[in-house]
mmCIF file of C-alpha atoms in Angstrom:
data_model
loop_
_atom_site.group_PDB
_atom_site.id
_atom_site.type_symbol
_atom_site.label_atom_id
_atom_site.label_comp_id
_atom_site.label_asym_id
_atom_site.label_seq_id
_atom_site.Cartn_x
_atom_site.Cartn_y
_atom_site.Cartn_z
ATOM 1 C CA LEU H 1 -14.382 -11.386 -8.387
ATOM 2 C CA PHE H 2 -12.803 -9.559 -5.444
ATOM 3 C CA ASP H 3 -11.368 -12.185 -3.114
ATOM 4 C CA GLN H 4 -10.031 -10.627 0.079
ATOM 5 C CA SER H 5 -8.679 -13.855 1.581
ATOM 6 C CA PHE H 6 -5.134 -12.464 1.509
ATOM 7 C CA PHE H 7 -6.064 -10.375 4.567
ATOM 8 C CA ILE H 8 -5.762 -13.600 6.537
ATOM 9 C CA SER H 9 -3.140 -15.630 4.702
ATOM 10 C CA LYS H 10 -0.485 -14.815 2.133
ATOM 11 C CA PRO H 11 -1.651 -15.605 -1.430
ATOM 12 C CA VAL H 12 0.324 -17.787 -3.801
ATOM 13 C CA GLY H 13 1.665 -16.179 -6.966
ATOM 14 C CA LYS H 14 1.015 -12.548 -6.012
ATOM 15 C CA LYS H 15 3.186 -9.782 -4.666
ATOM 16 C CA ILE H 16 1.785 -7.669 -1.844
ATOM 17 C CA PHE H 17 3.108 -4.177 -1.135
ATOM 18 C CA LEU H 18 2.372 -2.403 2.136
ATOM 19 C CA VAL H 19 2.369 1.381 1.766
ATOM 20 C CA VAL H 20 2.280 3.312 5.054
ATOM 21 C CA LEU H 21 1.081 6.921 4.997
ATOM 22 C CA ASN H 22 1.537 9.639 7.593
ATOM 23 C CA GLN H 23 -1.232 8.709 10.020
ATOM 24 C CA PRO H 24 -1.040 7.237 13.532
ATOM 25 C CA ILE H 25 -0.510 3.484 13.291
ATOM 26 C CA GLU H 26 -1.695 0.611 15.433
ATOM 27 C CA ARG H 27 1.254 -1.695 15.936
ATOM 28 C CA LYS H 28 -0.800 -4.904 15.833
ATOM 29 C CA LEU H 29 -2.372 -3.981 12.496
ATOM 30 C CA TYR H 30 0.922 -2.760 11.034
ATOM 31 C CA GLU H 31 2.703 -5.950 12.030
ATOM 32 C CA HIS H 32 -0.097 -8.148 10.662
ATOM 33 C CA PHE H 33 -0.030 -6.579 7.203
ATOM 34 C CA TYR H 34 3.753 -6.295 7.262
ATOM 35 C CA SER H 35 3.967 -10.063 7.782
ATOM 36 C CA LEU H 36 1.741 -10.651 4.729
ATOM 37 C CA SER H 37 3.669 -8.252 2.486
ATOM 38 C CA ASP H 38 6.686 -8.737 0.270
ATOM 39 C CA TYR H 39 7.743 -5.095 0.549
ATOM 40 C CA CYS H 40 7.001 -2.236 2.921
ATOM 41 C CA LEU H 41 7.209 1.312 1.565
ATOM 42 C CA VAL H 42 6.809 4.261 3.893
ATOM 43 C CA ALA H 43 5.726 7.705 2.727
ATOM 44 C CA ASP H 44 7.875 10.478 4.176
ATOM 45 C CA GLY H 45 6.476 11.483 7.590
ATOM 46 C CA ALA H 46 5.013 8.022 8.190
ATOM 47 C CA ALA H 47 8.537 7.052 9.234
ATOM 48 C CA ASN H 48 8.024 9.303 12.279
ATOM 49 C CA GLN H 49 4.840 7.390 13.159
ATOM 50 C CA ILE H 50 6.631 4.040 12.980
ATOM 51 C CA LEU H 51 9.581 5.223 15.049
ATOM 52 C CA ASP H 52 7.256 6.742 17.674
ATOM 53 C CA GLU H 53 5.358 3.445 17.934
ATOM 54 C CA TYR H 54 8.507 1.382 18.500
ATOM 55 C CA SER H 55 10.247 2.540 21.632
ATOM 56 C CA ASP H 56 11.709 -0.974 21.665
ATOM 57 C CA ARG H 57 13.980 -0.425 18.676
ATOM 58 C CA GLU H 58 15.226 -4.024 18.632
ATOM 59 C CA ARG H 59 11.780 -5.365 17.636
ATOM 60 C CA LEU H 60 11.552 -2.813 14.824
ATOM 61 C CA GLU H 61 15.106 -3.403 13.591
ATOM 62 C CA THR H 62 14.912 -7.197 13.598
ATOM 63 C CA LYS H 63 11.378 -7.784 12.299
ATOM 64 C CA PHE H 64 9.434 -4.790 10.971
ATOM 65 C CA LEU H 65 11.763 -2.403 9.165
ATOM 66 C CA PRO H 66 10.440 -0.639 6.036
ATOM 67 C CA ASP H 67 12.265 -1.431 2.814
ATOM 68 C CA PHE H 68 11.851 2.073 1.361
ATOM 69 C CA ILE H 69 11.097 5.588 2.602
ATOM 70 C CA CYS H 70 9.879 7.735 -0.269
ATOM 71 C CA GLY H 71 8.695 11.345 -0.593
ATOM 72 C CA ASP H 72 9.810 14.946 -0.762
ATOM 73 C CA MET H 73 11.112 14.651 2.822
ATOM 74 C CA ASP H 74 9.288 17.735 4.037
ATOM 75 C CA SER H 75 7.555 16.048 6.986
ATOM 76 C CA ILE H 76 10.057 13.458 8.164
ATOM 77 C CA LYS H 77 11.945 14.618 11.261
ATOM 78 C CA ALA H 78 15.682 15.162 10.945
ATOM 79 C CA ASP H 79 16.512 12.638 13.674
ATOM 80 C CA THR H 80 14.167 10.060 12.093
ATOM 81 C CA LEU H 81 15.818 10.484 8.706
ATOM 82 C CA ASP H 82 19.237 10.238 10.318
ATOM 83 C CA TYR H 83 18.214 7.063 12.152
ATOM 84 C CA PHE H 84 17.159 5.270 8.972
ATOM 85 C CA LYS H 85 20.018 6.683 6.905
ATOM 86 C CA THR H 86 22.976 6.064 9.175
ATOM 87 C CA LYS H 87 21.961 3.240 11.470
ATOM 88 C CA LEU H 88 19.821 1.138 9.165
ATOM 89 C CA ALA H 89 21.407 0.832 5.756
ATOM 90 C CA SER H 90 18.856 -1.822 4.762
ATOM 91 C CA THR H 91 16.167 0.868 4.371
ATOM 92 C CA SER H 92 16.488 2.760 1.078
ATOM 93 C CA ILE H 93 15.741 6.497 1.104
ATOM 94 C CA ILE H 94 14.191 7.836 -2.125
ATOM 95 C CA HIS H 95 13.871 11.607 -2.425
ATOM 96 C CA ASP H 96 11.146 12.740 -4.838
ATOM 97 C CA PRO H 97 10.862 16.565 -4.894
ATOM 98 C CA ASP H 98 7.739 16.611 -7.091
ATOM 99 C CA GLN H 99 5.191 19.008 -5.542
ATOM 100 C CA ASN H 100 2.363 18.076 -7.934
ATOM 101 C CA SER H 101 1.564 14.762 -6.264
ATOM 102 C CA THR H 102 0.994 13.609 -2.710
ATOM 103 C CA ASP H 103 3.240 11.190 -0.875
ATOM 104 C CA SER H 104 0.802 8.334 -1.549
ATOM 105 C CA GLY H 105 1.014 9.034 -5.284
ATOM 106 C CA LYS H 106 4.805 9.101 -5.168
ATOM 107 C CA VAL H 107 5.073 5.753 -3.388
ATOM 108 C CA ILE H 108 2.461 3.894 -5.457
ATOM 109 C CA ASN H 109 3.951 5.187 -8.693
ATOM 110 C CA LYS H 110 7.326 3.956 -7.470
ATOM 111 C CA ILE H 111 5.853 0.449 -7.420
ATOM 112 C CA LEU H 112 4.076 0.659 -10.767
ATOM 113 C CA GLN H 113 6.701 2.507 -12.769
ATOM 114 C CA ASN H 114 9.834 0.781 -11.461
ATOM 115 C CA PRO H 115 8.977 -2.932 -11.158
ATOM 116 C CA ALA H 116 12.582 -3.964 -11.793
ATOM 117 C CA ASP H 117 13.555 -2.326 -8.486
ATOM 118 C CA PHE H 118 11.524 -5.048 -6.776
ATOM 119 C CA GLY H 119 12.860 -7.885 -8.903
ATOM 120 C CA LEU H 120 9.563 -8.237 -10.726
ATOM 121 C CA ASP H 121 8.996 -9.530 -14.242
ATOM 122 C CA PHE H 122 5.403 -8.895 -15.245
ATOM 123 C CA TYR H 123 5.443 -11.364 -18.089
ATOM 124 C CA ALA H 124 5.972 -15.086 -18.353
ATOM 125 C CA GLN H 125 7.224 -16.449 -21.648
ATOM 126 C CA THR H 126 4.995 -19.230 -23.012
ATOM 127 C CA GLY H 127 6.181 -20.301 -26.430
ATOM 128 C CA GLU H 128 5.994 -17.252 -28.649
ATOM 129 C CA ASP H 129 3.413 -15.493 -26.497
ATOM 130 C CA LYS H 130 3.900 -13.381 -23.396
ATOM 131 C CA THR H 131 1.188 -13.599 -20.773
ATOM 132 C CA LEU H 132 0.638 -11.763 -17.521
ATOM 133 C CA GLU H 133 2.460 -13.453 -14.677
ATOM 134 C CA MET H 134 1.992 -11.175 -11.709
ATOM 135 C CA LYS H 135 -0.852 -9.218 -10.187
ATOM 136 C CA HIS H 136 -0.026 -6.662 -7.530
ATOM 137 C CA ILE H 137 -1.936 -5.994 -4.359
ATOM 138 C CA VAL H 138 -1.109 -2.620 -2.821
ATOM 139 C CA LEU H 139 -2.290 -2.138 0.757
ATOM 140 C CA VAL H 140 -2.323 1.534 1.719
ATOM 141 C CA TYR H 141 -2.343 1.977 5.501
ATOM 142 C CA GLY H 142 -3.621 5.460 6.362
ATOM 143 C CA GLY H 143 -5.214 6.184 2.982
ATOM 144 C CA MET H 144 -8.518 7.182 4.575
ATOM 145 C CA GLY H 145 -8.931 9.643 7.431
ATOM 146 C CA GLY H 146 -6.760 12.556 8.403
ATOM 147 C CA ARG H 147 -6.756 15.520 6.026
ATOM 148 C CA PHE H 148 -9.863 15.563 3.849
ATOM 149 C CA ASP H 149 -7.988 16.634 0.712
ATOM 150 C CA HIS H 150 -5.594 13.697 1.085
ATOM 151 C CA THR H 151 -8.502 11.266 1.496
ATOM 152 C CA ILE H 152 -10.208 12.593 -1.630
ATOM 153 C CA TYR H 153 -6.915 12.484 -3.528
ATOM 154 C CA ASN H 154 -6.447 8.825 -2.608
ATOM 155 C CA ILE H 155 -9.926 8.009 -3.959
ATOM 156 C CA HIS H 156 -8.985 9.907 -7.114
ATOM 157 C CA LEU H 157 -5.708 7.974 -7.230
ATOM 158 C CA MET H 158 -7.515 4.635 -7.263
ATOM 159 C CA HIS H 159 -9.660 5.837 -10.179
ATOM 160 C CA SER H 160 -6.814 7.334 -12.178
ATOM 161 C CA LEU H 161 -4.567 4.286 -11.803
ATOM 162 C CA HIS H 162 -7.426 2.005 -12.814
ATOM 163 C CA ARG H 163 -7.986 4.063 -15.962
ATOM 164 C CA GLU H 164 -4.273 4.044 -16.754
ATOM 165 C CA TYR H 165 -3.566 0.373 -16.206
ATOM 166 C CA SER H 166 -6.863 -1.492 -16.644
ATOM 167 C CA THR H 167 -6.375 -1.927 -20.388
ATOM 168 C CA SER H 168 -2.728 -2.977 -20.053
ATOM 169 C CA LEU H 169 -1.267 -6.246 -18.853
ATOM 170 C CA LEU H 170 -0.485 -4.732 -15.473
ATOM 171 C CA ASP H 171 -3.378 -5.536 -13.144
ATOM 172 C CA THR H 172 -3.114 -3.797 -9.772
ATOM 173 C CA GLN H 173 -5.584 -3.757 -6.909
ATOM 174 C CA ILE H 174 -5.174 -0.865 -4.486
ATOM 175 C CA ILE H 175 -6.836 -1.203 -1.093
ATOM 176 C CA MET H 176 -7.014 1.560 1.503
ATOM 177 C CA ILE H 177 -6.898 0.052 5.002
ATOM 178 C CA SER H 178 -7.502 1.516 8.440
ATOM 179 C CA PRO H 179 -8.336 0.117 11.893
ATOM 180 C CA GLU H 180 -12.043 0.684 11.144
ATOM 181 C CA SER H 181 -12.456 -0.483 7.554
ATOM 182 C CA TYR H 182 -10.915 -1.112 4.174
ATOM 183 C CA SER H 183 -11.868 0.430 0.837
ATOM 184 C CA PHE H 184 -11.218 -0.420 -2.784
ATOM 185 C CA LEU H 185 -12.483 0.443 -6.240
ATOM 186 C CA ILE H 186 -15.056 -1.740 -8.003
ATOM 187 C CA PRO H 187 -15.150 -1.079 -11.771
ATOM 188 C CA ALA H 188 -18.440 -0.754 -13.615
ATOM 189 C CA GLY H 189 -20.203 -4.067 -14.245
ATOM 190 C CA ASN H 190 -21.165 -7.057 -12.140
ATOM 191 C CA SER H 191 -18.800 -7.975 -9.294
ATOM 192 C CA THR H 192 -18.657 -10.547 -6.517
ATOM 193 C CA ILE H 193 -16.984 -9.667 -3.220
ATOM 194 C CA LEU H 194 -15.688 -12.378 -0.919
ATOM 195 C CA PRO H 195 -15.064 -10.676 2.450
ATOM 196 C CA SER H 196 -12.668 -12.343 4.823
ATOM 197 C CA ILE H 197 -11.130 -10.032 7.447
ATOM 198 C CA VAL H 198 -13.748 -10.738 10.092
ATOM 199 C CA ASP H 199 -17.173 -12.139 9.411
ATOM 200 C CA ARG H 200 -18.907 -10.530 12.357
ATOM 201 C CA LYS H 201 -22.553 -9.670 12.640
ATOM 202 C CA ASP H 202 -21.777 -6.002 13.268
ATOM 203 C CA THR H 203 -19.827 -5.564 10.027
ATOM 204 C CA GLY H 204 -21.143 -4.904 6.559
ATOM 205 C CA ILE H 205 -20.285 -3.821 3.063
ATOM 206 C CA GLY H 206 -21.073 -0.294 1.899
ATOM 207 C CA LEU H 207 -21.314 0.584 -1.792
ATOM 208 C CA ILE H 208 -20.593 4.243 -2.568
ATOM 209 C CA PRO H 209 -21.286 5.451 -6.128
ATOM 210 C CA ILE H 210 -18.605 7.835 -7.347
ATOM 211 C CA SER H 211 -19.319 8.301 -11.039
ATOM 212 C CA CYS H 212 -22.249 5.951 -11.717
ATOM 213 C CA LYS H 213 -25.141 4.179 -10.013
ATOM 214 C CA CYS H 214 -24.581 1.091 -7.896
ATOM 215 C CA ARG H 215 -26.951 -1.556 -6.649
#
C-alpha cells in the first residue's frame, strides 16, 4: 500500500525529510513541503537556488531555513556559503569530498547512515523484542529533470537503496517531486496506490517498467 496522503497533511508517527537538489525551485511548492517536513537538507548548489528565490531574507530566516547543507561544495557560491556559515549558525554545513557519488546520494545517505544526528531511534523496546518504530519518508525536490545523468542516477539510487534496506528493519520511501509530477519506486508484486496531491481529471498515474513487466 502506497498512501500519499502526507502530501496534504503531516502523518502521525513518521519522520519526513525534505531534500532539495540543485534545480530552480518554486517558492510555493518548497514552502508547502518544508512545512510538512521535520528536517530540510540542501544539496550543495541548491543553497544558491533558495537564496536567489528569497530576496526577502527575513521570510527565509524566520520560517524556511534549511537545517543542513551537504555536498562537496563545488557548486555553492562563495557568498552563499558565507551567508549560511557566518550569519545563520542554525544551518549546519557538512562537507563531503567524495567524488564517487552525486549530491543527492550524499544527502540521502546522511539521513540513512547517521540517524542519531536527527535524534532518531529506529527501534522501540517491547518486552524482550525490538520492533521497528519509525519509517522515513524522503522527499527529493529536483530529483527529476535537469541533467539527464543526474536523473538516471536518482532512479538508480531509489533501486539501490531499496535493495540495501528492504530486508532490514529500516523502511524508507524515497519520492522524487517536481512542479509537474512525483515519482517513486514500486517493488515487484501487487501494490495499491492511494493518490492524494490533486485528484483532477487531467492527472493520471504512469507505470514505467525498469527491470520487469508491469500491468
